[in-house]
Amino acid sequence: MKRTEEERFEAARRGVPLFWYGTRRSRRLTVLLGAAALGLLYVSAVVCWFLGPGDPAMWTTFALAALCMAIGAWVFCVLYVASGGAIGVARHKLDERQLTERRLAHAAAHRGTAYLLGITVFLALQMDGDADHFLRLPTPTVFLWLYALFCTHLLLPQLTAGWRLPDPLTEEDEAGAGALA
């Protein structure tokens, strides 16, 4: 049985308590938790650099990746519900306000990813097999860094949308807006 997008969204909305996305403060706390989960992927690359290659690095990397996925799945489900699916839903199913949120989130995330790519290029220029360069990285470290960068590229728009999202209108606000119209 294949569910529609609306059914999937409604199921996600029922499973997420309002506490996690009802106010700007709680959404920002959720976004920070998601950023910390993404940060675990970068920590995994650093751990692999210092401990690797070997079993301690491998098991630590697996544990950090599992923790990142567990936290990240919850966070991105909450942010999906909070944004009304503005990032993950097909474009033709969004209203103008959601499309604007989506464009702004993608633009800000693009800038953030560009900074991380700049850091990566700088670090890549510092690596070489000669003794003249100060940076030597094991291959798994490079792979994990690029994997973390790819995950950041995919998930940063959702984090940005969750951070920028305004509080929903209360009944008093809606009544005041109706009186002005």
PDB file of C-alpha atoms in Angstrom:
ATOM      1  CA  MET A   1       0.000   0.000   0.000  1.00  0.00           C
ATOM      2  CA  LYS A   2       1.567   3.220  -1.137  1.00  0.00           C
ATOM      3  CA  ARG A   3       0.737   6.318   0.899  1.00  0.00           C
ATOM      4  CA  THR A   4       0.394   9.784  -0.590  1.00  0.00           C
ATOM      5  CA  GLU A   5       2.549  12.703   0.495  1.00  0.00           C
ATOM      6  CA  GLU A   6      -0.344  14.132   2.490  1.00  0.00           C
ATOM      7  CA  GLU A   7      -0.798  10.851   4.367  1.00  0.00           C
ATOM      8  CA  ARG A   8       2.933  10.623   5.117  1.00  0.00           C
ATOM      9  CA  PHE A   9       2.993  14.222   6.323  1.00  0.00           C
ATOM     10  CA  GLU A  10      -0.075  13.697   8.532  1.00  0.00           C
ATOM     11  CA  ALA A  11       1.457  10.542  10.018  1.00  0.00           C
ATOM     12  CA  ALA A  12       4.678  12.413  10.771  1.00  0.00           C
ATOM     13  CA  ARG A  13       2.739  15.331  12.274  1.00  0.00           C
ATOM     14  CA  ARG A  14       0.818  12.997  14.603  1.00  0.00           C
ATOM     15  CA  GLY A  15       4.073  11.371  15.757  1.00  0.00           C
ATOM     16  CA  VAL A  16       5.879  14.599  16.653  1.00  0.00           C
ATOM     17  CA  PRO A  17       4.892  16.407  19.867  1.00  0.00           C
ATOM     18  CA  LEU A  18       4.153  20.114  19.476  1.00  0.00           C
ATOM     19  CA  PHE A  19       6.772  20.772  22.170  1.00  0.00           C
ATOM     20  CA  TRP A  20       9.566  20.236  19.617  1.00  0.00           C
ATOM     21  CA  TYR A  21       8.347  22.704  16.989  1.00  0.00           C
ATOM     22  CA  GLY A  22       5.593  24.849  18.525  1.00  0.00           C
ATOM     23  CA  THR A  23       7.757  27.881  19.309  1.00  0.00           C
ATOM     24  CA  ARG A  24      10.754  29.516  17.699  1.00  0.00           C
ATOM     25  CA  ARG A  25      12.886  28.700  20.731  1.00  0.00           C
ATOM     26  CA  SER A  26      12.048  24.980  20.607  1.00  0.00           C
ATOM     27  CA  ARG A  27      12.642  24.855  16.843  1.00  0.00           C
ATOM     28  CA  ARG A  28      16.015  26.522  17.239  1.00  0.00           C
ATOM     29  CA  LEU A  29      16.915  24.045  19.962  1.00  0.00           C
ATOM     30  CA  THR A  30      15.938  21.259  17.562  1.00  0.00           C
ATOM     31  CA  VAL A  31      18.062  22.835  14.808  1.00  0.00           C
ATOM     32  CA  LEU A  32      21.044  23.018  17.149  1.00  0.00           C
ATOM     33  CA  LEU A  33      20.534  19.353  17.993  1.00  0.00           C
ATOM     34  CA  GLY A  34      20.521  18.576  14.245  1.00  0.00           C
ATOM     35  CA  ALA A  35      23.676  20.625  13.718  1.00  0.00           C
ATOM     36  CA  ALA A  36      25.325  18.716  16.563  1.00  0.00           C
ATOM     37  CA  ALA A  37      24.301  15.453  14.897  1.00  0.00           C
ATOM     38  CA  LEU A  38      25.922  16.601  11.651  1.00  0.00           C
ATOM     39  CA  GLY A  39      28.945  17.693  13.651  1.00  0.00           C
ATOM     40  CA  LEU A  40      29.350  14.100  14.822  1.00  0.00           C
ATOM     41  CA  LEU A  41      30.197  13.154  11.238  1.00  0.00           C
ATOM     42  CA  TYR A  42      33.042  15.681  11.223  1.00  0.00           C
ATOM     43  CA  VAL A  43      34.168  14.443  14.641  1.00  0.00           C
ATOM     44  CA  SER A  44      34.209  10.963  13.146  1.00  0.00           C
ATOM     45  CA  ALA A  45      36.659  12.147  10.476  1.00  0.00           C
ATOM     46  CA  VAL A  46      38.914  13.711  13.122  1.00  0.00           C
ATOM     47  CA  VAL A  47      38.768  10.547  15.256  1.00  0.00           C
ATOM     48  CA  CYS A  48      39.709   8.507  12.224  1.00  0.00           C
ATOM     49  CA  TRP A  49      42.637  10.855  11.613  1.00  0.00           C
ATOM     50  CA  PHE A  50      44.056  10.450  15.109  1.00  0.00           C
ATOM     51  CA  LEU A  51      43.159   6.817  15.811  1.00  0.00           C
ATOM     52  CA  GLY A  52      43.180   5.311  12.344  1.00  0.00           C
ATOM     53  CA  PRO A  53      43.609   3.158  10.609  1.00  0.00           C
ATOM     54  CA  GLY A  54      42.592   0.399  12.970  1.00  0.00           C
ATOM     55  CA  ASP A  55      39.783  -1.147  14.945  1.00  0.00           C
ATOM     56  CA  PRO A  56      39.348   1.666  17.510  1.00  0.00           C
ATOM     57  CA  ALA A  57      38.867   4.202  14.719  1.00  0.00           C
ATOM     58  CA  MET A  58      36.475   1.929  12.852  1.00  0.00           C
ATOM     59  CA  TRP A  59      34.237   1.197  15.855  1.00  0.00           C
ATOM     60  CA  THR A  60      34.260   4.800  17.015  1.00  0.00           C
ATOM     61  CA  THR A  61      33.292   5.907  13.514  1.00  0.00           C
ATOM     62  CA  PHE A  62      30.437   3.376  13.406  1.00  0.00           C
ATOM     63  CA  ALA A  63      29.189   4.472  16.829  1.00  0.00           C
ATOM     64  CA  LEU A  64      29.286   8.167  15.909  1.00  0.00           C
ATOM     65  CA  ALA A  65      27.527   7.500  12.592  1.00  0.00           C
ATOM     66  CA  ALA A  66      24.792   5.481  14.345  1.00  0.00           C
ATOM     67  CA  LEU A  67      24.307   8.249  16.917  1.00  0.00           C
ATOM     68  CA  CYS A  68      24.172  10.831  14.138  1.00  0.00           C
ATOM     69  CA  MET A  69      21.526   8.846  12.261  1.00  0.00           C
ATOM     70  CA  ALA A  70      19.410   8.283  15.375  1.00  0.00           C
ATOM     71  CA  ILE A  71      19.433  11.941  16.385  1.00  0.00           C
ATOM     72  CA  GLY A  72      19.262  13.205  12.810  1.00  0.00           C
ATOM     73  CA  ALA A  73      16.227  11.108  11.857  1.00  0.00           C
ATOM     74  CA  TRP A  74      14.232  12.564  14.724  1.00  0.00           C
ATOM     75  CA  VAL A  75      15.414  16.122  14.160  1.00  0.00           C
ATOM     76  CA  PHE A  76      14.677  16.139  10.452  1.00  0.00           C
ATOM     77  CA  CYS A  77      11.250  14.597  11.003  1.00  0.00           C
ATOM     78  CA  VAL A  78      10.464  17.398  13.470  1.00  0.00           C
ATOM     79  CA  LEU A  79      11.756  20.067  11.077  1.00  0.00           C
ATOM     80  CA  TYR A  80       9.813  18.537   8.184  1.00  0.00           C
ATOM     81  CA  VAL A  81       6.616  18.856  10.213  1.00  0.00           C
ATOM     82  CA  ALA A  82       7.498  22.335  11.487  1.00  0.00           C
ATOM     83  CA  SER A  83       8.116  23.715   8.002  1.00  0.00           C
ATOM     84  CA  GLY A  84       5.029  22.082   6.565  1.00  0.00           C
ATOM     85  CA  GLY A  85       7.224  20.108   4.213  1.00  0.00           C
ATOM     86  CA  ALA A  86       8.614  23.255   2.568  1.00  0.00           C
ATOM     87  CA  ILE A  87      11.959  21.592   1.818  1.00  0.00           C
ATOM     88  CA  GLY A  88      10.968  18.016   1.078  1.00  0.00           C
ATOM     89  CA  VAL A  89       7.644  18.326  -0.773  1.00  0.00           C
ATOM     90  CA  ALA A  90       7.346  18.712  -4.537  1.00  0.00           C
ATOM     91  CA  ARG A  91       7.367  22.328  -5.699  1.00  0.00           C
ATOM     92  CA  HIS A  92       3.910  22.284  -7.280  1.00  0.00           C
ATOM     93  CA  LYS A  93       2.340  21.337  -3.919  1.00  0.00           C
ATOM     94  CA  LEU A  94       3.681  24.397  -2.079  1.00  0.00           C
ATOM     95  CA  ASP A  95       2.080  27.797  -1.699  1.00  0.00           C
ATOM     96  CA  GLU A  96       3.911  31.045  -2.412  1.00  0.00           C
ATOM     97  CA  ARG A  97       5.031  31.548   1.200  1.00  0.00           C
ATOM     98  CA  GLN A  98       6.505  28.032   1.368  1.00  0.00           C
ATOM     99  CA  LEU A  99       8.247  28.519  -1.974  1.00  0.00           C
ATOM    100  CA  THR A 100       9.811  31.725  -0.652  1.00  0.00           C
ATOM    101  CA  GLU A 101      10.946  29.922   2.518  1.00  0.00           C
ATOM    102  CA  ARG A 102      12.404  27.158   0.391  1.00  0.00           C
ATOM    103  CA  ARG A 103      14.344  29.577  -1.831  1.00  0.00           C
ATOM    104  CA  LEU A 104      15.727  31.503   1.154  1.00  0.00           C
ATOM    105  CA  ALA A 105      16.717  28.289   2.940  1.00  0.00           C
ATOM    106  CA  HIS A 106      18.468  26.938  -0.145  1.00  0.00           C
ATOM    107  CA  ALA A 107      20.316  30.233  -0.692  1.00  0.00           C
ATOM    108  CA  ALA A 108      21.582  30.374   2.905  1.00  0.00           C
ATOM    109  CA  ALA A 109      22.498  26.678   2.861  1.00  0.00           C
ATOM    110  CA  HIS A 110      24.343  27.176  -0.425  1.00  0.00           C
ATOM    111  CA  ARG A 111      26.490  29.883   1.182  1.00  0.00           C
ATOM    112  CA  GLY A 112      27.212  27.649   4.191  1.00  0.00           C
ATOM    113  CA  THR A 113      28.196  24.745   1.985  1.00  0.00           C
ATOM    114  CA  ALA A 114      30.401  27.048  -0.097  1.00  0.00           C
ATOM    115  CA  TYR A 115      32.344  28.008   3.046  1.00  0.00           C
ATOM    116  CA  LEU A 116      32.847  24.347   3.927  1.00  0.00           C
ATOM    117  CA  LEU A 117      33.987  23.604   0.379  1.00  0.00           C
ATOM    118  CA  GLY A 118      36.470  26.475   0.650  1.00  0.00           C
ATOM    119  CA  ILE A 119      37.894  24.993   3.842  1.00  0.00           C
ATOM    120  CA  THR A 120      38.096  21.590   2.146  1.00  0.00           C
ATOM    121  CA  VAL A 121      39.944  23.023  -0.859  1.00  0.00           C
ATOM    122  CA  PHE A 122      42.370  24.837   1.439  1.00  0.00           C
ATOM    123  CA  LEU A 123      43.066  21.637   3.357  1.00  0.00           C
ATOM    124  CA  ALA A 124      43.430  19.646   0.137  1.00  0.00           C
ATOM    125  CA  LEU A 125      46.056  22.108  -1.094  1.00  0.00           C
ATOM    126  CA  GLN A 126      48.018  21.496   2.104  1.00  0.00           C
ATOM    127  CA  MET A 127      48.261  17.742   1.493  1.00  0.00           C
ATOM    128  CA  ASP A 128      50.930  16.037  -0.512  1.00  0.00           C
ATOM    129  CA  GLY A 129      53.300  13.106  -0.250  1.00  0.00           C
ATOM    130  CA  ASP A 130      56.318  15.375   0.159  1.00  0.00           C
ATOM    131  CA  ALA A 131      57.763  16.316   3.514  1.00  0.00           C
ATOM    132  CA  ASP A 132      57.205  20.021   2.651  1.00  0.00           C
ATOM    133  CA  HIS A 133      53.494  19.857   3.463  1.00  0.00           C
ATOM    134  CA  PHE A 134      52.236  19.781   7.010  1.00  0.00           C
ATOM    135  CA  LEU A 135      49.080  17.724   6.561  1.00  0.00           C
ATOM    136  CA  ARG A 136      48.953  13.960   6.052  1.00  0.00           C
ATOM    137  CA  LEU A 137      45.606  12.229   6.251  1.00  0.00           C
ATOM    138  CA  PRO A 138      44.685   8.559   6.070  1.00  0.00           C
ATOM    139  CA  THR A 139      42.323   7.751   3.197  1.00  0.00           C
ATOM    140  CA  PRO A 140      39.362   6.902   5.483  1.00  0.00           C
ATOM    141  CA  THR A 141      39.654  10.367   7.028  1.00  0.00           C
ATOM    142  CA  VAL A 142      39.337  12.021   3.641  1.00  0.00           C
ATOM    143  CA  PHE A 143      36.380   9.801   2.764  1.00  0.00           C
ATOM    144  CA  LEU A 144      34.611  10.562   6.067  1.00  0.00           C
ATOM    145  CA  TRP A 145      35.211  14.298   5.677  1.00  0.00           C
ATOM    146  CA  LEU A 146      33.736  14.257   2.167  1.00  0.00           C
ATOM    147  CA  TYR A 147      30.809  12.134   3.384  1.00  0.00           C
ATOM    148  CA  ALA A 148      30.129  14.639   6.182  1.00  0.00           C
ATOM    149  CA  LEU A 149      30.347  17.469   3.656  1.00  0.00           C
ATOM    150  CA  PHE A 150      27.871  15.699   1.358  1.00  0.00           C
ATOM    151  CA  CYS A 151      25.435  15.111   4.247  1.00  0.00           C
ATOM    152  CA  THR A 152      25.758  18.750   5.235  1.00  0.00           C
ATOM    153  CA  HIS A 153      24.983  19.797   1.672  1.00  0.00           C
ATOM    154  CA  LEU A 154      21.818  17.667   1.707  1.00  0.00           C
ATOM    155  CA  LEU A 155      20.555  18.576   5.183  1.00  0.00           C
ATOM    156  CA  LEU A 156      21.569  22.200   5.651  1.00  0.00           C
ATOM    157  CA  PRO A 157      18.508  23.574   3.791  1.00  0.00           C
ATOM    158  CA  GLN A 158      16.197  21.832   6.281  1.00  0.00           C
ATOM    159  CA  LEU A 159      18.213  23.167   9.233  1.00  0.00           C
ATOM    160  CA  THR A 160      18.164  26.660   7.755  1.00  0.00           C
ATOM    161  CA  ALA A 161      14.406  26.525   7.162  1.00  0.00           C
ATOM    162  CA  GLY A 162      13.856  25.378  10.739  1.00  0.00           C
ATOM    163  CA  TRP A 163      16.014  28.204  12.082  1.00  0.00           C
ATOM    164  CA  ARG A 164      14.293  30.909  10.031  1.00  0.00           C
ATOM    165  CA  LEU A 165      10.720  29.718  10.520  1.00  0.00           C
ATOM    166  CA  PRO A 166       8.514  32.284  12.317  1.00  0.00           C
ATOM    167  CA  ASP A 167       6.155  31.364  15.123  1.00  0.00           C
ATOM    168  CA  PRO A 168       2.693  30.340  13.929  1.00  0.00           C
ATOM    169  CA  LEU A 169      -0.043  32.941  14.297  1.00  0.00           C
ATOM    170  CA  THR A 170      -2.087  32.697  17.465  1.00  0.00           C
ATOM    171  CA  GLU A 171      -5.870  33.066  17.437  1.00  0.00           C
ATOM    172  CA  GLU A 172      -5.505  36.679  18.653  1.00  0.00           C
ATOM    173  CA  ASP A 173      -3.083  37.486  15.809  1.00  0.00           C
ATOM    174  CA  GLU A 174      -5.417  35.944  13.233  1.00  0.00           C
ATOM    175  CA  ALA A 175      -8.392  37.904  14.639  1.00  0.00           C
ATOM    176  CA  GLY A 176      -6.366  41.140  14.485  1.00  0.00           C
ATOM    177  CA  ALA A 177      -5.263  40.436  10.924  1.00  0.00           C
ATOM    178  CA  GLY A 178      -8.869  39.745   9.916  1.00  0.00           C
ATOM    179  CA  ALA A 179     -10.016  43.058  11.402  1.00  0.00           C
ATOM    180  CA  LEU A 180      -7.361  44.952   9.422  1.00  0.00           C
ATOM    181  CA  ALA A 181      -8.372  43.390   6.110  1.00  0.00           C
TER     182      ALA A 181
END
